[in-house]
Amino acid sequence: MLSRFKGCLVGAVVGDCIGAIYEGHYAKIQTSLIIEKLKKLDKARENLKEDDEKPLSYTDDTAMTQSVALSLIQKGSFDAADMAKRFAEKFFKEPNRGYGGNIYKVFQELEDIDPEDVFKPAAKQFNGSGSYGNGGAMRISPAPLFAFHANNDTKLQELVTSITRLTHTHHLAIHGAILVAHAIDQSLRCDTEVDVNKFIDDLITKLKPLEEKYVASSVDEPPTKKSVKRSLDEEETPYCAKLARMKEMLQDESLQKSTIIHDLGHDVAAVSSVPAAVLSFLIATRKIPKLKDLNQFEQTIIYAISLGGDTDTIATMAGAMAGALYGIESIPETWRACCESVNKAEKMAEDLFNLNNRSALS
Ligand code: R7I
Ligand code: MG
Ligand code: MG
């Protein structure tokens, strides 16, 4: 299990660093080009003088994941004020890590806020609707590790909701982070021969009550029936609709990337990137014929990036799931050596593992 904990956090860093090369390439990317690029980077690394000099830097995805992990480790429980302070401090220290376009407003307010008010700045974003960006989902990997021992879906969902609400209060951002956390949790617990239909059904079982509860509490008018087929984003329960669509996609031997991008999305909204990460992870559990020379962790990352769009974030989320399933040994030494901050991630995974041995959250 220690190998899976390490695989999860290191997989997330590697996905972020490699994915960042292509962030914002809005067309799909040929997998052979990504593989070629990685070989060149590894050659370049051999010529670097300093041991800690890395050709690939991490982005906001990893910066915020580190804050989540360190806060949970050092406080031993969720401490909203501490985590919020870490987010803001890290941002002001290194604002050029590729943060989302509007989140800086939350950090500005968090900088010297009263501890009781730490959830308020996020709630004010976008005229009070809160951000639906994937900034909550992209940083959530330490939560399922921290809550692993408790093995309680409700506790995991509460923890993820609290961590996400510090910057993202929109229900789609929160449900997206919960979906990633459950996918990692299921990956940690399941056999490497994954039954993809069961994996998806289990996710639907966990997400459905949350999405339905939101619909029931929503004061919005129900969406009007349209004669054209509605986009899955407009479904009342979009995550469950996309999970159901994934089951069909996984049966389709001639599945095209353009169909995935069209039906699931690949952009900065949580609802248009979390499903693409889950699908990339699940596709690679069955081995991708075009990538048959790579192991399944490598296949996950290369496939996730090849969808284009928000590549660092889709790859970091898929990498966390794949690392949690296949373990640290599946992440190539050469990839780890190219990416900044891998050692830190490994140490944090070890600390979270040791915390679990002391019955965290139970
Ligand atoms: O979600 P967030 O932290 O961004 C994360 C993304 C990842 O891809 C990172 O790798 C990094 O590149 O950024 O940051 P936010 O600023 O909260 O949200 C990101 C973007 O989503 C915003 O800049 C908006 O363009 C869009 N967005 C919204 N647009 C309209 N209305 C998010 N919420 C809304 C909304 O309610
Ligand atoms: Mg990023
Ligand atoms: Mg991104």
mmCIF file of C-alpha atoms and ligand atoms in Angstrom:
data_model
loop_
_atom_site.group_PDB
_atom_site.id
_atom_site.type_symbol
_atom_site.label_atom_id
_atom_site.label_comp_id
_atom_site.label_asym_id
_atom_site.label_seq_id
_atom_site.Cartn_x
_atom_site.Cartn_y
_atom_site.Cartn_z
ATOM 1 C CA MET A 1 0.000 0.000 0.000
ATOM 2 C CA LEU A 2 2.931 2.373 0.631
ATOM 3 C CA SER A 3 3.893 1.926 -3.024
ATOM 4 C CA ARG A 4 0.346 2.881 -4.067
ATOM 5 C CA PHE A 5 0.332 5.962 -1.799
ATOM 6 C CA LYS A 6 3.642 7.064 -3.349
ATOM 7 C CA GLY A 7 2.413 6.204 -6.837
ATOM 8 C CA CYS A 8 -0.626 8.410 -6.292
ATOM 9 C CA LEU A 9 1.217 11.588 -5.287
ATOM 10 C CA VAL A 10 4.211 11.066 -7.603
ATOM 11 C CA GLY A 11 1.835 10.135 -10.442
ATOM 12 C CA ALA A 12 0.055 13.435 -9.880
ATOM 13 C CA VAL A 13 3.296 15.456 -10.063
ATOM 14 C CA VAL A 14 4.534 13.652 -13.159
ATOM 15 C CA GLY A 15 1.182 14.160 -14.896
ATOM 16 C CA ASP A 16 1.235 17.871 -14.055
ATOM 17 C CA CYS A 17 4.861 18.442 -15.156
ATOM 18 C CA ILE A 18 4.581 16.502 -18.425
ATOM 19 C CA GLY A 19 1.061 17.701 -19.152
ATOM 20 C CA ALA A 20 2.146 21.310 -18.663
ATOM 21 C CA ILE A 21 4.271 21.113 -21.829
ATOM 22 C CA TYR A 22 1.023 20.980 -23.803
ATOM 23 C CA GLU A 23 -1.485 22.945 -21.678
ATOM 24 C CA GLY A 24 -3.779 24.932 -23.929
ATOM 25 C CA HIS A 25 -3.033 22.980 -27.143
ATOM 26 C CA TYR A 26 -6.688 22.758 -27.945
ATOM 27 C CA ALA A 27 -6.362 20.084 -30.629
ATOM 28 C CA LYS A 28 -5.640 16.464 -29.803
ATOM 29 C CA ILE A 29 -1.913 15.637 -29.800
ATOM 30 C CA GLN A 30 -0.273 12.633 -31.475
ATOM 31 C CA THR A 31 0.962 10.167 -28.860
ATOM 32 C CA SER A 32 4.174 9.535 -30.849
ATOM 33 C CA LEU A 33 5.075 13.234 -30.556
ATOM 34 C CA ILE A 34 4.659 13.151 -26.767
ATOM 35 C CA ILE A 35 6.842 10.035 -26.480
ATOM 36 C CA GLU A 36 9.502 11.621 -28.707
ATOM 37 C CA LYS A 37 9.464 14.802 -26.612
ATOM 38 C CA LEU A 38 9.984 12.825 -23.399
ATOM 39 C CA LYS A 39 13.003 11.044 -24.884
ATOM 40 C CA LYS A 40 14.547 14.386 -25.848
ATOM 41 C CA LEU A 41 13.928 15.787 -22.367
ATOM 42 C CA ASP A 42 15.625 12.832 -20.773
ATOM 43 C CA LYS A 43 18.668 13.406 -22.995
ATOM 44 C CA ALA A 44 18.670 17.084 -22.016
ATOM 45 C CA ARG A 45 18.523 16.122 -18.343
ATOM 46 C CA GLU A 46 21.729 14.134 -18.611
ATOM 47 C CA ASN A 47 23.533 17.371 -19.471
ATOM 48 C CA LEU A 48 22.199 19.358 -16.514
ATOM 49 C CA LYS A 49 24.893 20.272 -14.012
ATOM 50 C CA GLU A 50 22.987 20.458 -10.736
ATOM 51 C CA ASP A 51 21.458 17.299 -9.287
ATOM 52 C CA ASP A 52 18.249 19.081 -8.409
ATOM 53 C CA GLU A 53 17.885 20.890 -11.734
ATOM 54 C CA LYS A 54 14.902 19.459 -13.626
ATOM 55 C CA PRO A 55 13.797 20.106 -17.186
ATOM 56 C CA LEU A 56 10.100 20.084 -16.253
ATOM 57 C CA SER A 57 8.519 22.413 -13.679
ATOM 58 C CA TYR A 58 5.313 21.761 -11.817
ATOM 59 C CA THR A 59 2.344 24.139 -12.009
ATOM 60 C CA ASP A 60 -0.419 25.357 -9.668
ATOM 61 C CA ASP A 61 -1.888 21.839 -9.630
ATOM 62 C CA THR A 62 1.121 20.529 -7.688
ATOM 63 C CA ALA A 63 1.670 23.733 -5.699
ATOM 64 C CA MET A 64 -1.838 23.453 -4.234
ATOM 65 C CA THR A 65 -1.604 19.667 -3.772
ATOM 66 C CA GLN A 66 1.518 20.214 -1.668
ATOM 67 C CA SER A 67 -0.371 22.683 0.544
ATOM 68 C CA VAL A 68 -3.241 20.225 1.019
ATOM 69 C CA ALA A 69 -0.849 17.404 1.914
ATOM 70 C CA LEU A 70 1.380 19.437 4.245
ATOM 71 C CA SER A 71 -1.554 20.940 6.101
ATOM 72 C CA LEU A 72 -3.185 17.540 6.672
ATOM 73 C CA ILE A 73 0.137 16.008 7.735
ATOM 74 C CA GLN A 74 1.198 18.786 10.084
ATOM 75 C CA LYS A 75 -2.208 19.441 11.636
ATOM 76 C CA GLY A 76 -3.339 15.795 11.689
ATOM 77 C CA SER A 77 -6.865 16.899 10.708
ATOM 78 C CA PHE A 78 -8.503 19.402 8.344
ATOM 79 C CA ASP A 79 -7.655 22.924 9.536
ATOM 80 C CA ALA A 80 -9.329 25.425 7.211
ATOM 81 C CA ALA A 81 -7.352 28.486 8.305
ATOM 82 C CA ASP A 82 -4.008 26.687 8.061
ATOM 83 C CA MET A 83 -4.708 25.259 4.598
ATOM 84 C CA ALA A 84 -6.024 28.586 3.289
ATOM 85 C CA LYS A 85 -2.923 30.372 4.594
ATOM 86 C CA ARG A 86 -0.682 27.869 2.838
ATOM 87 C CA PHE A 87 -2.558 28.337 -0.475
ATOM 88 C CA ALA A 88 -2.202 32.118 -0.331
ATOM 89 C CA GLU A 89 1.438 32.115 0.831
ATOM 90 C CA LYS A 90 2.491 29.733 -1.917
ATOM 91 C CA PHE A 91 0.687 31.802 -4.535
ATOM 92 C CA PHE A 92 2.331 35.064 -3.462
ATOM 93 C CA LYS A 93 5.749 33.377 -3.332
ATOM 94 C CA GLU A 94 5.413 31.980 -6.861
ATOM 95 C CA PRO A 95 2.467 33.559 -8.683
ATOM 96 C CA ASN A 96 3.717 32.405 -12.090
ATOM 97 C CA ARG A 97 2.920 28.746 -11.701
ATOM 98 C CA GLY A 98 0.020 28.977 -14.172
ATOM 99 C CA TYR A 99 -2.877 29.557 -11.751
ATOM 100 C CA GLY A 100 -6.470 29.864 -13.016
ATOM 101 C CA GLY A 101 -7.595 33.264 -14.252
ATOM 102 C CA ASN A 102 -9.757 34.322 -11.292
ATOM 103 C CA ILE A 103 -8.467 32.443 -8.264
ATOM 104 C CA TYR A 104 -5.957 35.200 -7.390
ATOM 105 C CA LYS A 105 -8.910 37.215 -6.045
ATOM 106 C CA VAL A 106 -9.499 34.539 -3.404
ATOM 107 C CA PHE A 107 -5.818 34.528 -2.445
ATOM 108 C CA GLN A 108 -5.762 38.326 -2.167
ATOM 109 C CA GLU A 109 -8.590 38.211 0.360
ATOM 110 C CA LEU A 110 -7.250 35.168 2.190
ATOM 111 C CA GLU A 111 -3.913 36.830 2.848
ATOM 112 C CA ASP A 112 -4.995 38.590 6.024
ATOM 113 C CA ILE A 113 -8.452 37.254 6.767
ATOM 114 C CA ASP A 114 -9.992 36.370 10.103
ATOM 115 C CA PRO A 115 -9.778 32.552 10.605
ATOM 116 C CA GLU A 116 -13.600 32.335 10.883
ATOM 117 C CA ASP A 117 -14.040 33.918 7.480
ATOM 118 C CA VAL A 118 -11.754 31.687 5.368
ATOM 119 C CA PHE A 119 -14.629 30.249 3.316
ATOM 120 C CA LYS A 120 -16.083 33.648 2.420
ATOM 121 C CA PRO A 121 -13.782 34.867 -0.393
ATOM 122 C CA ALA A 122 -14.392 31.744 -2.506
ATOM 123 C CA ALA A 123 -18.153 32.099 -2.136
ATOM 124 C CA LYS A 124 -17.991 35.602 -3.606
ATOM 125 C CA GLN A 125 -16.336 34.467 -6.860
ATOM 126 C CA PHE A 126 -18.315 34.938 -10.078
ATOM 127 C CA ASN A 127 -20.999 37.122 -8.525
ATOM 128 C CA GLY A 128 -21.691 34.654 -5.752
ATOM 129 C CA SER A 129 -22.063 31.453 -7.795
ATOM 130 C CA GLY A 130 -18.503 30.336 -6.944
ATOM 131 C CA SER A 131 -15.927 29.007 -9.403
ATOM 132 C CA TYR A 132 -16.745 25.851 -11.366
ATOM 133 C CA GLY A 133 -13.091 25.517 -12.414
ATOM 134 C CA ASN A 134 -11.138 22.297 -11.861
ATOM 135 C CA GLY A 135 -8.842 23.900 -9.260
ATOM 136 C CA GLY A 136 -10.493 21.893 -6.467
ATOM 137 C CA ALA A 137 -10.317 18.553 -8.267
ATOM 138 C CA MET A 138 -6.710 19.020 -9.438
ATOM 139 C CA ARG A 139 -5.304 19.191 -5.874
ATOM 140 C CA ILE A 140 -7.406 16.585 -4.077
ATOM 141 C CA SER A 141 -5.126 13.506 -4.231
ATOM 142 C CA PRO A 142 -3.865 13.786 -0.606
ATOM 143 C CA ALA A 143 -7.466 13.604 0.749
ATOM 144 C CA PRO A 144 -8.216 9.956 -0.149
ATOM 145 C CA LEU A 145 -4.783 9.008 1.221
ATOM 146 C CA PHE A 146 -5.423 10.864 4.467
ATOM 147 C CA ALA A 147 -8.893 9.299 4.825
ATOM 148 C CA PHE A 148 -7.890 5.823 3.635
ATOM 149 C CA HIS A 149 -7.887 4.112 7.014
ATOM 150 C CA ALA A 150 -11.316 5.461 7.977
ATOM 151 C CA ASN A 151 -12.754 3.799 4.831
ATOM 152 C CA ASN A 152 -15.937 5.870 5.081
ATOM 153 C CA ASP A 153 -17.424 7.483 1.939
ATOM 154 C CA THR A 154 -19.303 10.176 3.857
ATOM 155 C CA LYS A 155 -16.199 11.247 5.787
ATOM 156 C CA LEU A 156 -14.170 11.356 2.576
ATOM 157 C CA GLN A 157 -16.847 13.473 0.867
ATOM 158 C CA GLU A 158 -16.983 15.880 3.812
ATOM 159 C CA LEU A 159 -13.214 16.275 3.828
ATOM 160 C CA VAL A 160 -13.072 16.860 0.056
ATOM 161 C CA THR A 161 -15.943 19.354 0.212
ATOM 162 C CA SER A 162 -14.207 21.377 2.915
ATOM 163 C CA ILE A 163 -10.864 21.423 1.091
ATOM 164 C CA THR A 164 -12.536 22.435 -2.175
ATOM 165 C CA ARG A 165 -14.757 25.155 -0.658
ATOM 166 C CA LEU A 166 -11.693 27.153 0.384
ATOM 167 C CA THR A 167 -11.439 28.305 -3.245
ATOM 168 C CA HIS A 168 -14.329 26.723 -5.200
ATOM 169 C CA THR A 169 -17.932 26.721 -3.916
ATOM 170 C CA HIS A 170 -19.808 25.887 -7.146
ATOM 171 C CA HIS A 171 -21.468 22.460 -6.867
ATOM 172 C CA LEU A 172 -19.811 21.268 -10.097
ATOM 173 C CA ALA A 173 -16.338 22.056 -8.701
ATOM 174 C CA ILE A 174 -17.141 20.214 -5.460
ATOM 175 C CA HIS A 175 -18.721 17.179 -7.152
ATOM 176 C CA GLY A 176 -15.747 17.008 -9.544
ATOM 177 C CA ALA A 177 -13.291 16.926 -6.642
ATOM 178 C CA ILE A 178 -15.394 14.242 -4.927
ATOM 179 C CA LEU A 179 -15.393 12.151 -8.110
ATOM 180 C CA VAL A 180 -11.590 12.324 -8.357
ATOM 181 C CA ALA A 181 -11.229 11.427 -4.666
ATOM 182 C CA HIS A 182 -13.503 8.378 -5.004
ATOM 183 C CA ALA A 183 -11.725 7.252 -8.172
ATOM 184 C CA ILE A 184 -8.376 7.399 -6.321
ATOM 185 C CA ASP A 185 -9.851 5.667 -3.285
ATOM 186 C CA GLN A 186 -11.282 2.857 -5.436
ATOM 187 C CA SER A 187 -7.953 2.555 -7.292
ATOM 188 C CA LEU A 188 -6.055 2.177 -4.015
ATOM 189 C CA ARG A 189 -8.378 -0.608 -2.960
ATOM 190 C CA CYS A 190 -8.833 -2.542 -6.196
ATOM 191 C CA ASP A 191 -7.011 -5.325 -7.947
ATOM 192 C CA THR A 192 -4.830 -4.326 -10.922
ATOM 193 C CA GLU A 193 -7.210 -6.309 -13.171
ATOM 194 C CA VAL A 194 -9.915 -3.639 -13.058
ATOM 195 C CA ASP A 195 -13.541 -4.453 -13.864
ATOM 196 C CA VAL A 196 -14.248 -1.125 -15.580
ATOM 197 C CA ASN A 197 -18.037 -1.458 -15.553
ATOM 198 C CA LYS A 198 -18.082 -2.143 -11.825
ATOM 199 C CA PHE A 199 -15.584 0.667 -11.226
ATOM 200 C CA ILE A 200 -17.902 3.114 -13.010
ATOM 201 C CA ASP A 201 -21.065 1.741 -11.379
ATOM 202 C CA ASP A 202 -19.460 2.227 -7.957
ATOM 203 C CA LEU A 203 -18.638 5.837 -8.850
ATOM 204 C CA ILE A 204 -22.208 6.450 -10.047
ATOM 205 C CA THR A 205 -23.595 4.974 -6.810
ATOM 206 C CA LYS A 206 -21.517 7.483 -4.825
ATOM 207 C CA LEU A 207 -22.123 10.547 -7.024
ATOM 208 C CA LYS A 208 -25.827 10.061 -7.747
ATOM 209 C CA PRO A 209 -27.211 11.009 -4.306
ATOM 210 C CA LEU A 210 -25.048 14.141 -4.279
ATOM 211 C CA GLU A 211 -26.119 15.291 -7.720
ATOM 212 C CA GLU A 212 -29.782 14.468 -7.032
ATOM 213 C CA LYS A 213 -29.675 16.290 -3.701
ATOM 214 C CA TYR A 214 -28.359 19.367 -5.487
ATOM 215 C CA VAL A 215 -31.144 19.187 -8.102
ATOM 216 C CA ALA A 216 -33.773 18.857 -5.369
ATOM 217 C CA SER A 217 -32.406 21.857 -3.466
ATOM 218 C CA SER A 218 -31.851 24.020 -6.529
ATOM 219 C CA VAL A 219 -34.143 26.984 -7.014
ATOM 220 C CA ASP A 220 -33.325 27.114 -10.753
ATOM 221 C CA GLU A 221 -36.059 26.431 -13.315
ATOM 222 C CA PRO A 222 -35.796 22.873 -14.647
ATOM 223 C CA PRO A 223 -34.058 22.935 -18.052
ATOM 224 C CA THR A 224 -36.550 23.170 -20.907
ATOM 225 C CA LYS A 225 -36.778 20.217 -23.267
ATOM 226 C CA LYS A 226 -34.888 20.864 -26.472
ATOM 227 C CA SER A 227 -35.561 19.129 -29.757
ATOM 228 C CA VAL A 228 -31.830 18.647 -30.383
ATOM 229 C CA LYS A 229 -29.854 16.178 -28.306
ATOM 230 C CA ARG A 230 -28.642 18.038 -25.219
ATOM 231 C CA SER A 231 -24.984 18.191 -24.322
ATOM 232 C CA LEU A 232 -24.188 16.021 -21.321
ATOM 233 C CA ASP A 233 -23.057 19.193 -19.508
ATOM 234 C CA GLU A 234 -26.673 20.326 -19.443
ATOM 235 C CA GLU A 235 -28.014 17.163 -17.862
ATOM 236 C CA GLU A 236 -29.375 17.599 -14.350
ATOM 237 C CA THR A 237 -26.824 15.078 -13.090
ATOM 238 C CA PRO A 238 -23.918 15.712 -15.498
ATOM 239 C CA TYR A 239 -21.237 13.641 -13.758
ATOM 240 C CA CYS A 240 -23.489 10.573 -13.653
ATOM 241 C CA ALA A 241 -24.513 11.173 -17.288
ATOM 242 C CA LYS A 242 -20.854 11.317 -18.328
ATOM 243 C CA LEU A 243 -19.972 8.235 -16.282
ATOM 244 C CA ALA A 244 -22.785 6.338 -18.015
ATOM 245 C CA ARG A 245 -21.524 7.560 -21.405
ATOM 246 C CA MET A 246 -18.036 6.305 -20.490
ATOM 247 C CA LYS A 247 -19.387 2.783 -20.146
ATOM 248 C CA GLU A 248 -20.604 2.958 -23.750
ATOM 249 C CA MET A 249 -17.293 4.464 -24.881
ATOM 250 C CA LEU A 250 -15.314 1.646 -23.279
ATOM 251 C CA GLN A 251 -17.329 -0.881 -25.341
ATOM 252 C CA ASP A 252 -16.685 0.998 -28.580
ATOM 253 C CA GLU A 253 -13.682 -0.432 -30.403
ATOM 254 C CA SER A 254 -13.608 2.417 -32.901
ATOM 255 C CA LEU A 255 -13.835 5.173 -30.260
ATOM 256 C CA GLN A 256 -12.403 8.445 -31.598
ATOM 257 C CA LYS A 257 -10.649 11.070 -29.467
ATOM 258 C CA SER A 258 -12.817 13.726 -31.082
ATOM 259 C CA THR A 259 -15.881 11.932 -29.649
ATOM 260 C CA ILE A 260 -14.355 11.942 -26.158
ATOM 261 C CA ILE A 261 -13.519 15.635 -26.419
ATOM 262 C CA HIS A 262 -17.006 16.428 -27.729
ATOM 263 C CA ASP A 263 -18.962 14.353 -25.221
ATOM 264 C CA LEU A 264 -16.821 14.661 -22.081
ATOM 265 C CA GLY A 265 -14.837 17.883 -22.693
ATOM 266 C CA HIS A 266 -11.188 18.748 -22.017
ATOM 267 C CA ASP A 267 -11.245 22.267 -20.626
ATOM 268 C CA VAL A 268 -10.754 24.134 -17.372
ATOM 269 C CA ALA A 269 -14.275 23.497 -16.002
ATOM 270 C CA ALA A 270 -14.322 20.603 -13.533
ATOM 271 C CA VAL A 271 -17.243 18.948 -15.308
ATOM 272 C CA SER A 272 -15.332 19.119 -18.611
ATOM 273 C CA SER A 273 -12.023 17.697 -17.382
ATOM 274 C CA VAL A 274 -12.581 15.277 -14.486
ATOM 275 C CA PRO A 275 -14.518 12.807 -16.730
ATOM 276 C CA ALA A 276 -11.716 12.895 -19.349
ATOM 277 C CA ALA A 277 -9.203 12.014 -16.607
ATOM 278 C CA VAL A 278 -11.312 9.100 -15.341
ATOM 279 C CA LEU A 279 -11.786 7.801 -18.887
ATOM 280 C CA SER A 280 -8.060 8.045 -19.729
ATOM 281 C CA PHE A 281 -7.284 6.070 -16.596
ATOM 282 C CA LEU A 282 -9.906 3.403 -17.388
ATOM 283 C CA ILE A 283 -8.932 3.063 -21.057
ATOM 284 C CA ALA A 284 -5.342 2.337 -20.045
ATOM 285 C CA THR A 285 -6.418 -0.424 -17.619
ATOM 286 C CA ARG A 286 -7.302 -2.410 -20.738
ATOM 287 C CA LYS A 287 -4.070 -1.543 -22.560
ATOM 288 C CA ILE A 288 -4.112 0.754 -25.549
ATOM 289 C CA PRO A 289 -3.000 -1.073 -28.743
ATOM 290 C CA LYS A 290 -1.133 1.950 -30.167
ATOM 291 C CA LEU A 291 0.826 2.324 -26.923
ATOM 292 C CA LYS A 292 1.481 -1.365 -26.318
ATOM 293 C CA ASP A 293 5.220 -0.835 -25.727
ATOM 294 C CA LEU A 294 4.513 1.303 -22.662
ATOM 295 C CA ASN A 295 3.335 0.178 -19.231
ATOM 296 C CA GLN A 296 -0.158 1.100 -18.058
ATOM 297 C CA PHE A 297 0.903 4.103 -15.981
ATOM 298 C CA GLU A 298 2.749 5.518 -18.992
ATOM 299 C CA GLN A 299 -0.222 4.756 -21.247
ATOM 300 C CA THR A 300 -2.543 6.645 -18.882
ATOM 301 C CA ILE A 301 -0.423 9.808 -18.919
ATOM 302 C CA ILE A 302 0.286 9.802 -22.655
ATOM 303 C CA TYR A 303 -3.367 9.132 -23.486
ATOM 304 C CA ALA A 304 -4.648 11.824 -21.107
ATOM 305 C CA ILE A 305 -2.292 14.414 -22.616
ATOM 306 C CA SER A 306 -3.119 13.380 -26.168
ATOM 307 C CA LEU A 307 -6.690 14.615 -25.626
ATOM 308 C CA GLY A 308 -5.288 18.166 -25.593
ATOM 309 C CA GLY A 309 -6.931 21.077 -23.764
ATOM 310 C CA ASP A 310 -6.237 21.343 -20.023
ATOM 311 C CA THR A 311 -3.479 18.737 -20.303
ATOM 312 C CA ASP A 312 -1.606 19.341 -17.028
ATOM 313 C CA THR A 313 -4.785 19.021 -15.001
ATOM 314 C CA ILE A 314 -6.292 16.058 -16.857
ATOM 315 C CA ALA A 315 -2.933 14.248 -16.647
ATOM 316 C CA THR A 316 -2.375 15.071 -12.964
ATOM 317 C CA MET A 317 -5.795 13.656 -12.026
ATOM 318 C CA ALA A 318 -5.398 10.568 -14.239
ATOM 319 C CA GLY A 319 -1.812 10.132 -12.983
ATOM 320 C CA ALA A 320 -2.975 10.109 -9.361
ATOM 321 C CA MET A 321 -5.528 7.377 -10.151
ATOM 322 C CA ALA A 322 -3.035 5.286 -12.164
ATOM 323 C CA GLY A 323 -0.264 5.687 -9.580
ATOM 324 C CA ALA A 324 -2.713 4.595 -6.860
ATOM 325 C CA LEU A 325 -3.442 1.434 -8.833
ATOM 326 C CA TYR A 326 -0.061 0.418 -10.264
ATOM 327 C CA GLY A 327 2.231 1.822 -7.543
ATOM 328 C CA ILE A 328 5.415 3.892 -7.635
ATOM 329 C CA GLU A 329 7.376 1.166 -9.491
ATOM 330 C CA SER A 330 5.222 1.762 -12.576
ATOM 331 C CA ILE A 331 6.428 5.363 -12.917
ATOM 332 C CA PRO A 332 9.572 5.315 -15.059
ATOM 333 C CA GLU A 333 12.793 6.463 -13.380
ATOM 334 C CA THR A 334 13.515 8.707 -16.352
ATOM 335 C CA TRP A 335 10.150 10.504 -15.985
ATOM 336 C CA ARG A 336 10.639 10.938 -12.258
ATOM 337 C CA ALA A 337 14.122 12.307 -12.859
ATOM 338 C CA CYS A 338 12.790 14.917 -15.312
ATOM 339 C CA CYS A 339 10.081 16.348 -13.028
ATOM 340 C CA GLU A 340 10.512 18.936 -10.289
ATOM 341 C CA SER A 341 9.499 18.030 -6.749
ATOM 342 C CA VAL A 342 9.009 14.282 -7.147
ATOM 343 C CA ASN A 343 11.008 13.585 -3.981
ATOM 344 C CA LYS A 344 8.799 15.935 -1.984
ATOM 345 C CA ALA A 345 5.700 14.080 -3.223
ATOM 346 C CA GLU A 346 7.214 10.752 -2.235
ATOM 347 C CA LYS A 347 7.982 12.031 1.263
ATOM 348 C CA MET A 348 4.459 13.418 1.687
ATOM 349 C CA ALA A 349 2.984 10.072 0.598
ATOM 350 C CA GLU A 350 5.124 8.348 3.216
ATOM 351 C CA ASP A 351 3.973 10.780 5.913
ATOM 352 C CA LEU A 352 0.314 10.257 4.942
ATOM 353 C CA PHE A 353 0.867 6.500 5.035
ATOM 354 C CA ASN A 354 2.356 6.704 8.543
ATOM 355 C CA LEU A 355 -0.504 8.921 9.669
ATOM 356 C CA ASN A 356 -2.925 6.216 8.489
ATOM 357 C CA ASN A 357 -1.122 3.685 10.623
ATOM 358 C CA ARG A 358 -1.990 5.920 13.551
ATOM 359 C CA SER A 359 -5.696 5.670 12.543
ATOM 360 C CA ALA A 360 -6.257 9.108 11.037
ATOM 361 C CA LEU A 361 -9.939 10.100 10.860
ATOM 362 C CA SER A 362 -11.198 6.886 12.445
HETATM 363 O O1 R7I B 1 -10.259 26.480 -11.100
HETATM 364 P P1 R7I B 1 -8.989 27.228 -11.052
HETATM 365 O O2 R7I B 1 -8.121 27.046 -9.871
HETATM 366 O O3 R7I B 1 -8.158 26.919 -12.365
HETATM 367 C C1 R7I B 1 -7.458 25.727 -12.472
HETATM 368 C C2 R7I B 1 -6.895 25.628 -13.844
HETATM 369 C C3 R7I B 1 -6.101 24.382 -14.069
HETATM 370 O O4 R7I B 1 -6.164 24.044 -15.434
HETATM 371 C C4 R7I B 1 -4.701 24.785 -13.711
HETATM 372 O O5 R7I B 1 -3.751 23.971 -14.334
HETATM 373 C C5 R7I B 1 -4.633 26.224 -14.183
HETATM 374 O O6 R7I B 1 -4.268 26.358 -15.501
HETATM 375 O O7 R7I B 1 -5.971 26.704 -14.041
HETATM 376 O O8 R7I B 1 -9.196 28.786 -11.252
HETATM 377 P P2 R7I B 1 -10.500 29.675 -11.443
HETATM 378 O O9 R7I B 1 -9.989 31.011 -11.818
HETATM 379 O O10 R7I B 1 -11.383 29.571 -10.254
HETATM 380 O O11 R7I B 1 -11.278 28.998 -12.673
HETATM 381 C C6 R7I B 1 -10.635 28.819 -13.890
HETATM 382 C C7 R7I B 1 -11.433 29.473 -15.004
HETATM 383 O O12 R7I B 1 -12.696 28.829 -15.137
HETATM 384 C C8 R7I B 1 -11.775 30.921 -14.767
HETATM 385 O O13 R7I B 1 -10.700 31.773 -15.058
HETATM 386 C C9 R7I B 1 -12.956 31.106 -15.707
HETATM 387 O O14 R7I B 1 -12.516 31.265 -17.034
HETATM 388 C C10 R7I B 1 -13.658 29.759 -15.602
HETATM 389 N N1 R7I B 1 -14.774 29.803 -14.641
HETATM 390 C C11 R7I B 1 -15.920 30.471 -14.800
HETATM 391 N N2 R7I B 1 -16.348 31.244 -15.812
HETATM 392 C C12 R7I B 1 -17.590 31.792 -15.707
HETATM 393 N N3 R7I B 1 -18.391 31.562 -14.632
HETATM 394 C C13 R7I B 1 -14.835 29.188 -13.453
HETATM 395 N N4 R7I B 1 -16.007 29.438 -12.831
HETATM 396 C C14 R7I B 1 -16.721 30.222 -13.646
HETATM 397 C C15 R7I B 1 -18.020 30.795 -13.570
HETATM 398 O O15 R7I B 1 -18.801 30.628 -12.604
HETATM 399 MG MG MG B 2 -1.726 23.976 -13.817
HETATM 400 MG MG MG B 3 -4.471 22.982 -16.044
#
